[in-house]
């Protein structure tokens, strides 16, 4: 391919207008402090007629830049989708609410009608929720269908403010004859705890149109889980419930099981790492057996479930023709129990849907004795929860006011960082986060057969740049020994397969970003490129052969692989093998 063809290709890939009515600056790592610094974005917005979607993810925007961008949005009445996650990295605490208020005011001035709002990964805390409160109550959000606030550090107070705003939006829009019909709600890793979950449950009851709820890793115990279960009964079109890494115990699991009996459209149930225990698992199995014919995934992993209860769960999915995955890994089955479980699913030809059991944690003790231990542990845990509830009730607003005052007390010059979790999570999820922060072959192997799922949970699959970063971290630990090689290729393969099917994922941004991080395409921003390309090239050689990998990408990769580049000096064999594989496709 001639150099001018490559230049044209790069220009095409880097265009901000990505098709349809969407304008994207996603993942460009722009640091926008002033109106002048934001001039390019402002010019593009002002010149884009009928703008419907704006992507600003992966940049960092200061107050003055936000005000200038807001002015350019103030007449964009067609705007429907705002993908504004990860926009304030390194910003002062005092900047974020002001920037959000400016942008929200612009949307209201324009008379926009949003369907999608994504403010995930912004670590704005309760004050940030206050800054979007007016927007959420306004006519702009009467049409809202998807709200994504993952990893924002909202806390109890922020959750309560959010719940009140959503309730008010639904109430007023209903009076006007066009009730808000929210379908997707995502708010994982927000320290919502019981009080925040209970407040949101009240909002969910009135909304009634939810199809997906993701509230992972929020420190919610059985009172909050029970409140959510009751709210879900008022949302009959729910397809996905993901409450991974909260603490159900038997009480919460039984309450949720009763709700599941009423949700005939449910497709995905993720109660992994939720301590449902054996009695909770039996209750859920009973609900599954009674209906749920659309069920595709059931995750009850790492729930301290014993052998007999796990077998009951397996028997419950016998007639679920849509089932793709049953995850019972990390429970207390024992070696004999694992074999019995496999025999059960094989008896009705569902062995392919049963996930790995390699992380089973049992020593094979007698089920009955272990059940008694479960009951004792449940009582101890629930006593602790009751003590916590009483402490929370001792302060006005269930601790929310105190939390907000603590947030206010932080100095204005403190940089925003990743929101802290009140109780530091342990177990498989935290081990996956540890791997991604400091990758090594041993850490990847330690994640066991659940590694692909765990790593996907830690990655925003709609964010092309974050998918690239995760892909390269996995590929970086590639080794030729069979175990590591297989783990790396399987993890990278499943990551890309899932990401390519994820709503919001942009293939052109993925390829451009991949080339930049591999040091094959120059970036205007300072990027730390991969130091050794052997792993990425070896893994690419495998994944490009998969049916999900678009063949349209191969000429692009070929163009950059055949250019002279010092990055290939230490990996010529891997490069030529990849080129040969591509030429044979």
Coordinates of C-alpha atoms in Angstrom, one line a residue:
X1 CA 0.0 0.0 0.0
X2 CA 1.4 3.4 -1.0
X3 CA 2.2 6.0 1.6
X4 CA -0.5 8.3 0.3
X5 CA -3.0 5.5 0.7
X6 CA -1.9 5.1 4.3
X7 CA -2.3 8.8 4.9
X8 CA -5.8 8.7 3.5
X9 CA -6.6 5.7 5.6
X10 CA -5.4 7.4 8.8
X11 CA -7.4 10.6 7.9
X12 CA -10.5 8.5 7.4
X13 CA -10.0 6.7 10.7
X14 CA -9.4 9.9 12.7
X15 CA -12.5 11.8 11.4
X16 CA -14.6 13.0 14.3
X17 CA -17.8 12.6 12.4
X18 CA -18.4 8.9 12.6
X19 CA -21.5 8.4 10.7
X20 CA -25.2 9.0 11.1
X21 CA -25.7 12.1 13.3
X22 CA -22.9 11.4 15.8
X23 CA -19.9 13.6 16.6
X24 CA -17.1 11.9 18.4
X25 CA -14.0 13.1 20.3
X26 CA -13.8 9.8 22.2
X27 CA -10.6 8.7 23.7
X28 CA -8.4 11.5 22.4
X29 CA -7.0 12.4 25.8
X30 CA -7.5 16.2 25.2
X31 CA -6.7 18.5 28.1
X32 CA -9.2 21.3 27.7
X33 CA -8.7 24.1 30.2
X34 CA -9.9 27.2 28.3
X35 CA -12.3 28.1 25.5
X36 CA -9.3 28.4 23.2
X37 CA -8.2 24.9 23.9
X38 CA -11.7 23.7 23.1
X39 CA -11.9 25.6 19.8
X40 CA -11.7 22.5 17.6
X41 CA -14.5 20.8 19.4
X42 CA -16.6 24.0 19.4
X43 CA -16.1 24.5 15.7
X44 CA -17.1 20.9 14.9
X45 CA -20.2 21.2 17.1
X46 CA -21.3 24.5 15.6
X47 CA -20.9 23.2 12.1
X48 CA -22.7 19.9 12.7
X49 CA -26.4 20.3 11.7
X50 CA -28.9 18.0 13.3
X51 CA -26.4 16.7 15.9
X52 CA -27.9 13.8 17.7
X53 CA -25.1 12.2 19.6
X54 CA -21.9 13.7 21.2
X55 CA -19.0 11.7 22.5
X56 CA -16.6 13.4 24.8
X57 CA -15.3 10.4 26.8
X58 CA -11.7 10.1 27.6
X59 CA -10.8 13.8 27.6
X60 CA -10.5 16.1 30.6
X61 CA -12.6 19.3 30.5
X62 CA -12.2 22.3 32.8
X63 CA -14.8 24.9 33.8
X64 CA -14.0 27.5 31.1
X65 CA -13.8 24.9 28.3
X66 CA -17.1 23.4 29.5
X67 CA -18.8 26.8 29.4
X68 CA -17.6 27.4 25.9
X69 CA -18.7 23.9 24.7
X70 CA -22.0 24.5 26.4
X71 CA -22.5 27.7 24.4
X72 CA -22.0 25.7 21.2
X73 CA -24.7 23.2 22.4
X74 CA -27.3 25.8 23.4
X75 CA -29.1 25.5 20.1
X76 CA -28.7 21.8 19.4
X77 CA -32.3 20.8 19.9
X78 CA -31.8 17.5 18.1
X79 CA -29.3 16.2 20.6
X80 CA -30.4 12.9 22.1
X81 CA -27.3 11.0 23.3
X82 CA -24.6 12.4 25.5
X83 CA -21.7 10.0 26.1
X84 CA -19.8 12.0 28.7
X85 CA -18.0 9.4 30.8
X86 CA -14.4 9.9 32.1
X87 CA -14.3 13.6 31.4
X88 CA -12.7 15.0 34.5
X89 CA -9.5 13.1 35.2
X90 CA -7.1 15.2 37.3
X91 CA -9.6 18.0 37.7
X92 CA -10.1 20.0 41.0
X93 CA -13.0 19.0 43.2
X94 CA -14.5 22.5 42.7
X95 CA -14.5 22.3 38.9
X96 CA -16.7 19.3 38.2
X97 CA -20.1 20.6 39.4
X98 CA -19.6 23.9 37.6
X99 CA -18.7 22.1 34.4
X100 CA -21.7 19.8 34.7
X101 CA -24.1 22.7 35.5
X102 CA -23.0 24.6 32.4
X103 CA -23.5 21.6 30.1
X104 CA -26.8 20.8 31.7
X105 CA -28.0 24.3 31.3
X106 CA -27.1 24.3 27.6
X107 CA -29.2 21.1 27.1
X108 CA -32.2 22.8 28.7
X109 CA -31.7 26.0 26.7
X110 CA -31.6 24.0 23.5
X111 CA -34.8 22.1 24.4
X112 CA -33.0 18.8 23.7
X113 CA -34.7 15.5 24.5
X114 CA -32.2 13.0 25.7
X115 CA -32.6 9.3 25.3
X116 CA -29.0 8.4 26.6
X117 CA -26.9 10.0 29.3
X118 CA -23.6 8.5 30.3
X119 CA -21.6 10.2 33.0
X120 CA -19.8 7.1 34.3
X121 CA -16.2 7.1 35.7
X122 CA -16.3 10.8 36.7
X123 CA -15.9 10.4 40.5
X124 CA -18.0 13.4 41.2
X125 CA -19.6 12.3 44.4
X126 CA -22.8 13.7 46.0
X127 CA -22.0 17.2 44.8
X128 CA -21.8 16.0 41.2
X129 CA -25.3 14.4 41.6
X130 CA -26.6 17.8 42.9
X131 CA -25.1 19.5 39.8
X132 CA -27.2 17.3 37.4
X133 CA -30.3 17.2 39.6
X134 CA -32.0 20.1 37.8
X135 CA -31.2 18.5 34.4
X136 CA -32.7 15.2 35.5
X137 CA -35.9 16.8 36.6
X138 CA -36.3 18.9 33.5
X139 CA -38.1 18.2 30.2
X140 CA -34.8 17.2 28.7
X141 CA -35.0 13.9 30.5
X142 CA -38.7 13.2 30.0
X143 CA -37.5 11.0 27.1
X144 CA -34.6 9.4 28.9
X145 CA -34.2 5.7 28.2
X146 CA -30.6 4.9 29.4
X147 CA -28.8 6.4 32.4
X148 CA -25.3 5.3 33.1
X149 CA -23.6 6.5 36.3
X150 CA -21.1 3.7 36.9
X151 CA -18.2 4.4 39.3
X152 CA -19.1 7.9 40.2
X153 CA -18.6 7.7 44.0
X154 CA -22.2 8.9 44.7
X155 CA -22.4 7.4 48.1
X156 CA -25.6 7.1 50.1
X157 CA -26.4 10.9 49.8
X158 CA -25.9 11.0 46.1
X159 CA -28.0 7.9 45.6
X160 CA -30.8 9.6 47.6
X161 CA -30.6 12.8 45.5
X162 CA -30.6 10.8 42.3
X163 CA -33.6 8.8 43.4
X164 CA -35.6 11.9 44.3
X165 CA -34.7 13.5 40.9
X166 CA -35.8 10.5 38.9
X167 CA -39.0 10.2 40.9
X168 CA -39.8 13.9 40.3
X169 CA -39.0 13.6 36.6
X170 CA -41.4 10.6 36.2
X171 CA -44.1 12.3 38.3
X172 CA -44.1 15.5 36.3
X173 CA -43.7 13.9 32.9
X174 CA -46.6 11.6 33.7
X175 CA -48.8 14.5 34.6
X176 CA -48.0 16.0 31.2
X177 CA -49.0 12.8 29.5
X178 CA -45.5 11.7 28.4
X179 CA -44.1 9.7 31.3
X180 CA -40.4 9.0 31.4
X181 CA -39.8 5.4 30.3
X182 CA -36.3 4.6 31.6
X183 CA -35.1 1.2 30.3
X184 CA -31.5 0.9 31.4
X185 CA -30.0 2.0 34.7
X186 CA -26.4 1.4 35.5
X187 CA -24.8 2.5 38.8
X188 CA -22.2 0.0 39.9
X189 CA -19.3 0.9 42.3
X190 CA -21.0 3.8 44.0
X191 CA -21.1 3.0 47.7
X192 CA -24.9 3.2 47.7
X193 CA -25.3 0.8 50.5
X194 CA -28.8 0.0 51.9
X195 CA -30.1 3.5 52.2
X196 CA -29.1 4.5 48.7
X197 CA -30.6 1.3 47.3
X198 CA -33.8 1.7 49.2
X199 CA -34.2 5.2 47.9
X200 CA -33.6 4.1 44.3
X201 CA -36.0 1.2 44.8
X202 CA -38.8 3.7 45.5
X203 CA -38.0 5.5 42.3
X204 CA -38.0 2.2 40.3
X205 CA -41.4 1.3 41.6
X206 CA -43.0 4.4 40.1
X207 CA -41.0 4.2 36.9
X208 CA -42.1 0.7 36.0
X209 CA -40.4 0.5 32.6
X210 CA -36.9 -0.8 33.4
X211 CA -35.4 -3.6 31.3
X212 CA -31.8 -3.6 32.6
X213 CA -30.5 -2.8 36.1
X214 CA -26.8 -3.0 36.9
X215 CA -25.9 -2.1 40.5
X216 CA -22.7 -4.1 41.2
X217 CA -20.4 -3.7 44.1
X218 CA -22.4 -1.3 46.1
X219 CA -22.2 -2.7 49.7
X220 CA -26.0 -3.5 49.6
X221 CA -27.2 -6.0 52.2
X222 CA -30.5 -7.8 52.5
X223 CA -32.7 -4.8 53.5
X224 CA -31.6 -3.0 50.3
X225 CA -31.8 -6.2 48.2
X226 CA -35.3 -6.8 49.5
X227 CA -36.4 -3.3 48.6
X228 CA -35.0 -3.7 45.1
X229 CA -36.8 -7.0 44.7
X230 CA -40.1 -5.4 45.6
X231 CA -39.4 -2.6 43.1
X232 CA -38.5 -5.1 40.4
X233 CA -42.0 -6.6 40.6
X234 CA -43.3 -3.3 39.3
X235 CA -41.0 -3.5 36.2
X236 CA -42.4 -6.6 34.3
X237 CA -40.2 -6.1 31.3
X238 CA -36.9 -6.6 33.1
X239 CA -34.5 -8.6 31.0
X240 CA -31.2 -8.1 32.9
X241 CA -30.6 -8.0 36.7
X242 CA -26.9 -7.6 37.6
X243 CA -26.3 -7.2 41.4
X244 CA -22.9 -8.9 41.4
X245 CA -20.8 -8.5 44.5
X246 CA -23.4 -7.3 47.0
X247 CA -24.5 -9.3 50.1
X248 CA -27.9 -11.0 49.8
X249 CA -27.7 -13.7 52.5
X250 CA -30.7 -16.0 52.7
X251 CA -33.2 -13.2 53.4
X252 CA -32.3 -11.2 50.3
X253 CA -32.0 -14.2 48.0
X254 CA -35.5 -15.5 49.0
X255 CA -37.0 -12.1 48.5
X256 CA -35.4 -11.8 45.0
X257 CA -36.5 -15.4 44.2
X258 CA -40.1 -14.4 44.8
X259 CA -39.7 -11.5 42.5
X260 CA -38.1 -13.6 39.7
X261 CA -41.3 -15.7 39.6
X262 CA -43.1 -12.6 38.2
X263 CA -40.5 -11.6 35.7
X264 CA -41.3 -13.6 32.6
X265 CA -39.0 -11.8 30.3
X266 CA -35.8 -12.2 32.3
X267 CA -32.7 -13.2 30.3
X268 CA -29.7 -12.6 32.5
X269 CA -29.5 -13.0 36.3
X270 CA -26.1 -12.2 37.8
X271 CA -26.0 -12.8 41.5
X272 CA -22.4 -13.8 41.6
X273 CA -20.3 -13.0 44.7
X274 CA -23.6 -12.3 46.5
X275 CA -23.5 -14.8 49.3
X276 CA -26.9 -16.3 48.4
X277 CA -26.0 -19.5 50.3
X278 CA -27.7 -22.8 49.9
X279 CA -31.2 -21.9 51.0
X280 CA -31.1 -18.8 48.8
X281 CA -29.9 -20.9 45.8
X282 CA -32.8 -23.3 46.3
X283 CA -35.3 -20.5 46.4
X284 CA -33.8 -19.1 43.2
X285 CA -33.8 -22.5 41.6
X286 CA -37.5 -22.9 42.4
X287 CA -38.3 -19.6 40.7
X288 CA -36.2 -20.5 37.6
X289 CA -38.0 -23.9 37.4
X290 CA -41.4 -22.3 37.6
X291 CA -40.9 -20.3 34.4
X292 CA -38.3 -17.9 33.0
X293 CA -38.2 -19.5 29.6
X294 CA -36.1 -16.7 28.1
X295 CA -33.3 -17.3 30.6
X296 CA -29.8 -17.1 28.9
X297 CA -27.4 -16.6 31.8
X298 CA -27.6 -17.6 35.5
X299 CA -24.6 -16.6 37.6
X300 CA -24.6 -17.9 41.2
X301 CA -20.8 -18.1 41.5
X302 CA -18.9 -17.6 44.8
X303 CA -22.1 -17.8 46.9
X304 CA -21.1 -20.4 49.4
X305 CA -23.6 -22.8 47.9
X306 CA -23.3 -26.5 48.9
X307 CA -23.5 -29.6 46.7
X308 CA -27.2 -30.5 47.0
X309 CA -28.4 -26.9 46.4
X310 CA -26.1 -26.5 43.4
X311 CA -27.6 -29.7 41.9
X312 CA -31.1 -28.3 42.5
X313 CA -30.1 -25.2 40.6
X314 CA -28.8 -27.3 37.7
X315 CA -31.9 -29.4 37.6
X316 CA -34.0 -26.2 37.4
X317 CA -32.5 -25.2 34.1
X318 CA -33.2 -28.5 32.3
X319 CA -36.0 -27.1 30.1
X320 CA -34.4 -23.7 29.5
X321 CA -33.8 -23.9 25.8
X322 CA -32.3 -20.4 25.5
X323 CA -29.7 -21.0 28.2
X324 CA -26.1 -20.1 27.2
X325 CA -24.3 -20.0 30.6
X326 CA -24.7 -21.5 34.1
X327 CA -22.0 -20.3 36.5
X328 CA -21.7 -22.1 39.8
X329 CA -18.0 -21.8 40.1
X330 CA -16.3 -20.9 43.4
X331 CA -18.9 -22.6 45.6
X332 CA -18.7 -25.4 48.2
X333 CA -19.3 -28.5 46.2
X334 CA -16.3 -30.7 46.8
X335 CA -14.7 -32.9 44.2
X336 CA -17.5 -35.4 44.3
X337 CA -20.1 -32.7 44.1
X338 CA -18.5 -31.1 41.0
X339 CA -18.6 -34.5 39.3
X340 CA -22.2 -35.0 40.3
X341 CA -23.1 -31.6 39.0
X342 CA -21.5 -32.3 35.7
X343 CA -23.4 -35.6 35.4
X344 CA -26.7 -33.8 36.0
X345 CA -26.2 -31.3 33.3
X346 CA -24.9 -33.9 30.9
X347 CA -28.0 -36.0 31.5
X348 CA -30.1 -33.3 29.7
X349 CA -27.4 -32.3 27.2
X350 CA -26.5 -29.0 28.7
X351 CA -22.8 -29.7 29.5
X352 CA -21.8 -26.9 27.2
X353 CA -23.5 -24.2 29.2
X354 CA -22.0 -25.2 32.6
X355 CA -19.0 -22.9 33.3
X356 CA -15.8 -24.1 34.9
X357 CA -15.8 -25.4 38.5
X358 CA -12.0 -25.0 38.9
X359 CA -12.3 -22.5 41.7
X360 CA -14.5 -24.7 43.9
X361 CA -13.7 -23.8 47.5
X362 CA -15.0 -26.9 49.4
X363 CA -13.0 -29.4 51.3
X364 CA -15.8 -31.9 50.6
X365 CA -17.3 -32.0 54.1
X366 CA -20.8 -33.3 54.8
X367 CA -23.5 -31.1 53.3
X368 CA -25.8 -31.3 56.3
X369 CA -23.1 -30.2 58.8
X370 CA -22.1 -27.4 56.5
X371 CA -25.6 -26.2 56.2
X372 CA -25.7 -25.8 59.9
X373 CA -22.5 -23.8 59.7
X374 CA -24.2 -21.6 57.0
X375 CA -27.1 -20.9 59.3
X376 CA -24.7 -19.8 62.1
X377 CA -22.7 -17.6 59.7
X378 CA -25.9 -16.1 58.4
X379 CA -27.0 -15.2 61.9
X380 CA -23.7 -13.6 62.7
X381 CA -23.7 -11.6 59.4
X382 CA -27.3 -10.5 59.8
X383 CA -26.6 -9.4 63.4
X384 CA -23.7 -7.3 62.1
X385 CA -26.1 -5.8 59.4
X386 CA -28.7 -5.0 62.0
X387 CA -26.1 -3.2 64.1
X388 CA -25.1 -1.2 61.1
X389 CA -28.7 -0.4 60.3
X390 CA -29.2 0.9 63.9
X391 CA -26.1 3.0 63.7
X392 CA -27.3 4.5 60.4
X393 CA -30.7 5.2 61.8
X394 CA -29.1 7.2 64.6
X395 CA -28.2 10.0 62.2
X396 CA -30.7 12.0 60.2
X397 CA -31.1 10.8 56.6
X398 CA -29.6 7.3 57.3
X399 CA -26.0 8.7 57.4
X400 CA -26.4 10.6 54.1
X401 CA -26.1 14.1 55.6
X402 CA -22.9 13.1 57.5
X403 CA -21.5 11.7 54.3
X404 CA -22.3 14.8 52.4
X405 CA -20.7 17.0 55.1
X406 CA -17.5 14.9 54.9
X407 CA -17.5 15.3 51.1
X408 CA -17.9 19.1 51.5
X409 CA -15.0 19.2 54.0
X410 CA -12.5 18.2 51.4
X411 CA -10.3 21.1 50.2
X412 CA -11.1 22.5 46.8
X413 CA -7.6 21.9 45.6
X414 CA -7.8 18.1 46.1
X415 CA -7.6 16.2 42.9
X416 CA -10.4 13.9 41.9
X417 CA -9.2 10.3 41.8
X418 CA -11.0 6.9 41.6
X419 CA -13.8 6.9 44.1
X420 CA -13.0 4.9 47.2
X421 CA -15.1 1.9 48.2
X422 CA -16.1 2.0 51.9
X423 CA -15.4 -1.7 52.3
X424 CA -12.4 -2.7 50.1
X425 CA -13.7 -5.5 47.9
X426 CA -11.9 -8.8 48.1
X427 CA -12.1 -12.0 46.1
X428 CA -12.1 -12.6 42.3
X429 CA -13.2 -9.1 41.3
X430 CA -10.4 -7.4 43.2
X431 CA -7.9 -10.0 41.9
X432 CA -8.9 -9.0 38.3
X433 CA -8.5 -5.4 39.1
X434 CA -5.0 -6.2 40.6
X435 CA -4.1 -8.0 37.4
X436 CA -5.1 -5.0 35.2
X437 CA -3.2 -2.6 37.4
X438 CA 0.0 -4.7 37.3
X439 CA -0.3 -7.5 34.8
X440 CA 1.7 -10.7 35.1
X441 CA 1.2 -14.3 33.8
X442 CA 0.8 -15.7 37.4
X443 CA -1.9 -13.1 38.2
X444 CA -3.8 -14.0 35.1
X445 CA -3.6 -17.8 35.8
X446 CA -4.6 -17.2 39.4
X447 CA -8.0 -15.8 38.2
X448 CA -8.9 -19.4 37.0
X449 CA -11.4 -20.3 34.4
X450 CA -13.5 -17.3 35.3
X451 CA -10.8 -14.9 34.2
X452 CA -12.5 -13.7 31.0
X453 CA -15.7 -12.8 32.7
X454 CA -13.9 -11.1 35.6
X455 CA -11.7 -9.0 33.3
X456 CA -14.7 -8.0 31.2
X457 CA -16.5 -6.9 34.4
X458 CA -13.6 -4.5 35.0
X459 CA -13.7 -3.1 31.5
X460 CA -16.2 -0.7 30.0
X461 CA -16.9 -2.7 26.8
X462 CA -18.6 0.3 25.1
X463 CA -15.4 2.4 25.5
X464 CA -13.0 1.4 22.6
X465 CA -9.9 2.9 24.2
X466 CA -10.5 0.9 27.5
X467 CA -11.0 -2.2 25.5
X468 CA -7.7 -1.6 23.7
X469 CA -5.9 -1.0 27.1
X470 CA -7.3 -4.2 28.6
X471 CA -6.5 -6.2 25.4
X472 CA -2.9 -5.0 25.4
X473 CA -2.5 -5.7 29.2
X474 CA -3.7 -9.3 28.6
X475 CA -1.5 -9.7 25.5
X476 CA 1.5 -8.3 27.3
X477 CA 1.7 -11.4 29.6
X478 CA 1.8 -13.8 26.6
X479 CA 4.3 -16.7 27.0
X480 CA 4.9 -19.8 24.9
X481 CA 4.1 -22.3 27.7
X482 CA 0.8 -23.9 26.9
X483 CA -1.1 -22.9 30.0
X484 CA -0.3 -19.2 29.8
X485 CA -0.6 -19.0 26.0
X486 CA -4.1 -20.6 26.2
X487 CA -5.2 -18.3 29.0
X488 CA -4.1 -15.2 27.2
X489 CA -5.6 -16.1 23.9
X490 CA -8.9 -17.2 25.4
X491 CA -9.2 -14.0 27.6
X492 CA -8.3 -11.7 24.7
X493 CA -10.6 -13.5 22.3
X494 CA -13.6 -13.4 24.6
X495 CA -13.0 -9.8 25.5
X496 CA -13.0 -8.7 21.8
X497 CA -15.9 -10.9 20.9
X498 CA -18.1 -9.4 23.6
X499 CA -16.8 -5.8 23.0
X500 CA -17.5 -5.9 19.2
X501 CA -21.2 -6.8 20.0
X502 CA -21.6 -4.1 22.7
X503 CA -23.8 -1.1 22.0
X504 CA -21.7 2.1 21.7
X505 CA -18.5 0.3 20.8
X506 CA -16.7 2.0 17.8
X507 CA -14.6 -0.2 15.6
X508 CA -12.8 2.7 13.9
X509 CA -11.8 4.2 17.3
X510 CA -10.6 0.8 18.5
X511 CA -8.3 0.2 15.5
X512 CA -6.9 3.7 15.6
X513 CA -6.3 3.5 19.3
X514 CA -4.7 0.1 19.0
X515 CA -2.3 1.3 16.4
X516 CA -1.4 4.3 18.5
X517 CA -0.7 2.2 21.7
X518 CA 1.3 -0.2 19.6
X519 CA 3.5 2.6 18.4
X520 CA 2.5 2.2 14.8
X521 CA 0.5 5.4 14.5
X522 CA 1.7 8.8 15.8
X523 CA -0.6 10.5 18.3
X524 CA -0.8 14.2 19.0
X525 CA -1.0 13.4 22.7
X526 CA 1.7 11.8 24.8
X527 CA 0.9 8.1 24.9
X528 CA 2.9 5.4 26.7
X529 CA 3.2 2.8 23.9
X530 CA 3.7 -0.9 24.4
X531 CA 7.4 -1.7 24.8
X532 CA 7.3 -5.2 23.4
X533 CA 4.9 -6.1 20.5
X534 CA 5.5 -9.9 20.5
X535 CA 2.5 -10.6 22.7
X536 CA 0.0 -8.3 20.9
X537 CA 1.1 -9.6 17.5
X538 CA 0.8 -13.3 18.6
X539 CA -2.6 -12.7 20.0
X540 CA -3.8 -10.7 17.0
X541 CA -2.7 -13.6 14.8
X542 CA -5.2 -15.8 16.7
X543 CA -8.2 -13.4 17.0
X544 CA -8.2 -12.1 13.4
X545 CA -9.1 -15.6 12.3
X546 CA -12.3 -15.6 14.3
X547 CA -15.6 -15.0 12.5
X548 CA -16.6 -12.0 14.6
X549 CA -13.4 -10.1 13.7
X550 CA -14.3 -7.8 10.7
X551 CA -12.4 -8.6 7.6
X552 CA -12.5 -4.9 6.7
X553 CA -9.9 -4.2 9.3
X554 CA -7.3 -6.5 7.8
X555 CA -6.1 -4.1 5.0
X556 CA -5.6 -1.4 7.7
X557 CA -3.5 -3.7 9.9
X558 CA -1.6 -4.9 6.8
X559 CA -0.8 -1.3 5.8
X560 CA 0.8 -0.5 9.1
X561 CA 2.6 -3.8 9.6
X562 CA 4.3 -3.5 6.2
X563 CA 5.7 0.0 7.0
X564 CA 9.2 0.3 8.3
X565 CA 9.0 0.8 12.0
X566 CA 11.7 0.3 14.7
X567 CA 8.9 -1.1 17.0
X568 CA 9.3 -4.4 15.0
X569 CA 13.0 -4.7 15.5
X570 CA 12.6 -7.3 18.3
X571 CA 9.6 -9.1 16.9
X572 CA 10.1 -9.7 13.2
X573 CA 9.1 -13.3 13.3
X574 CA 5.8 -12.5 15.1
X575 CA 5.1 -9.7 12.6
X576 CA 5.7 -12.0 9.5
X577 CA 3.6 -14.8 11.0
X578 CA 0.7 -12.3 11.5
X579 CA 1.1 -11.0 7.9
X580 CA 1.1 -14.5 6.5
X581 CA -2.0 -15.4 8.5
X582 CA -3.8 -12.2 7.2
X583 CA -2.8 -12.9 3.6
X584 CA -4.4 -16.4 3.9
X585 CA -7.7 -15.2 5.1

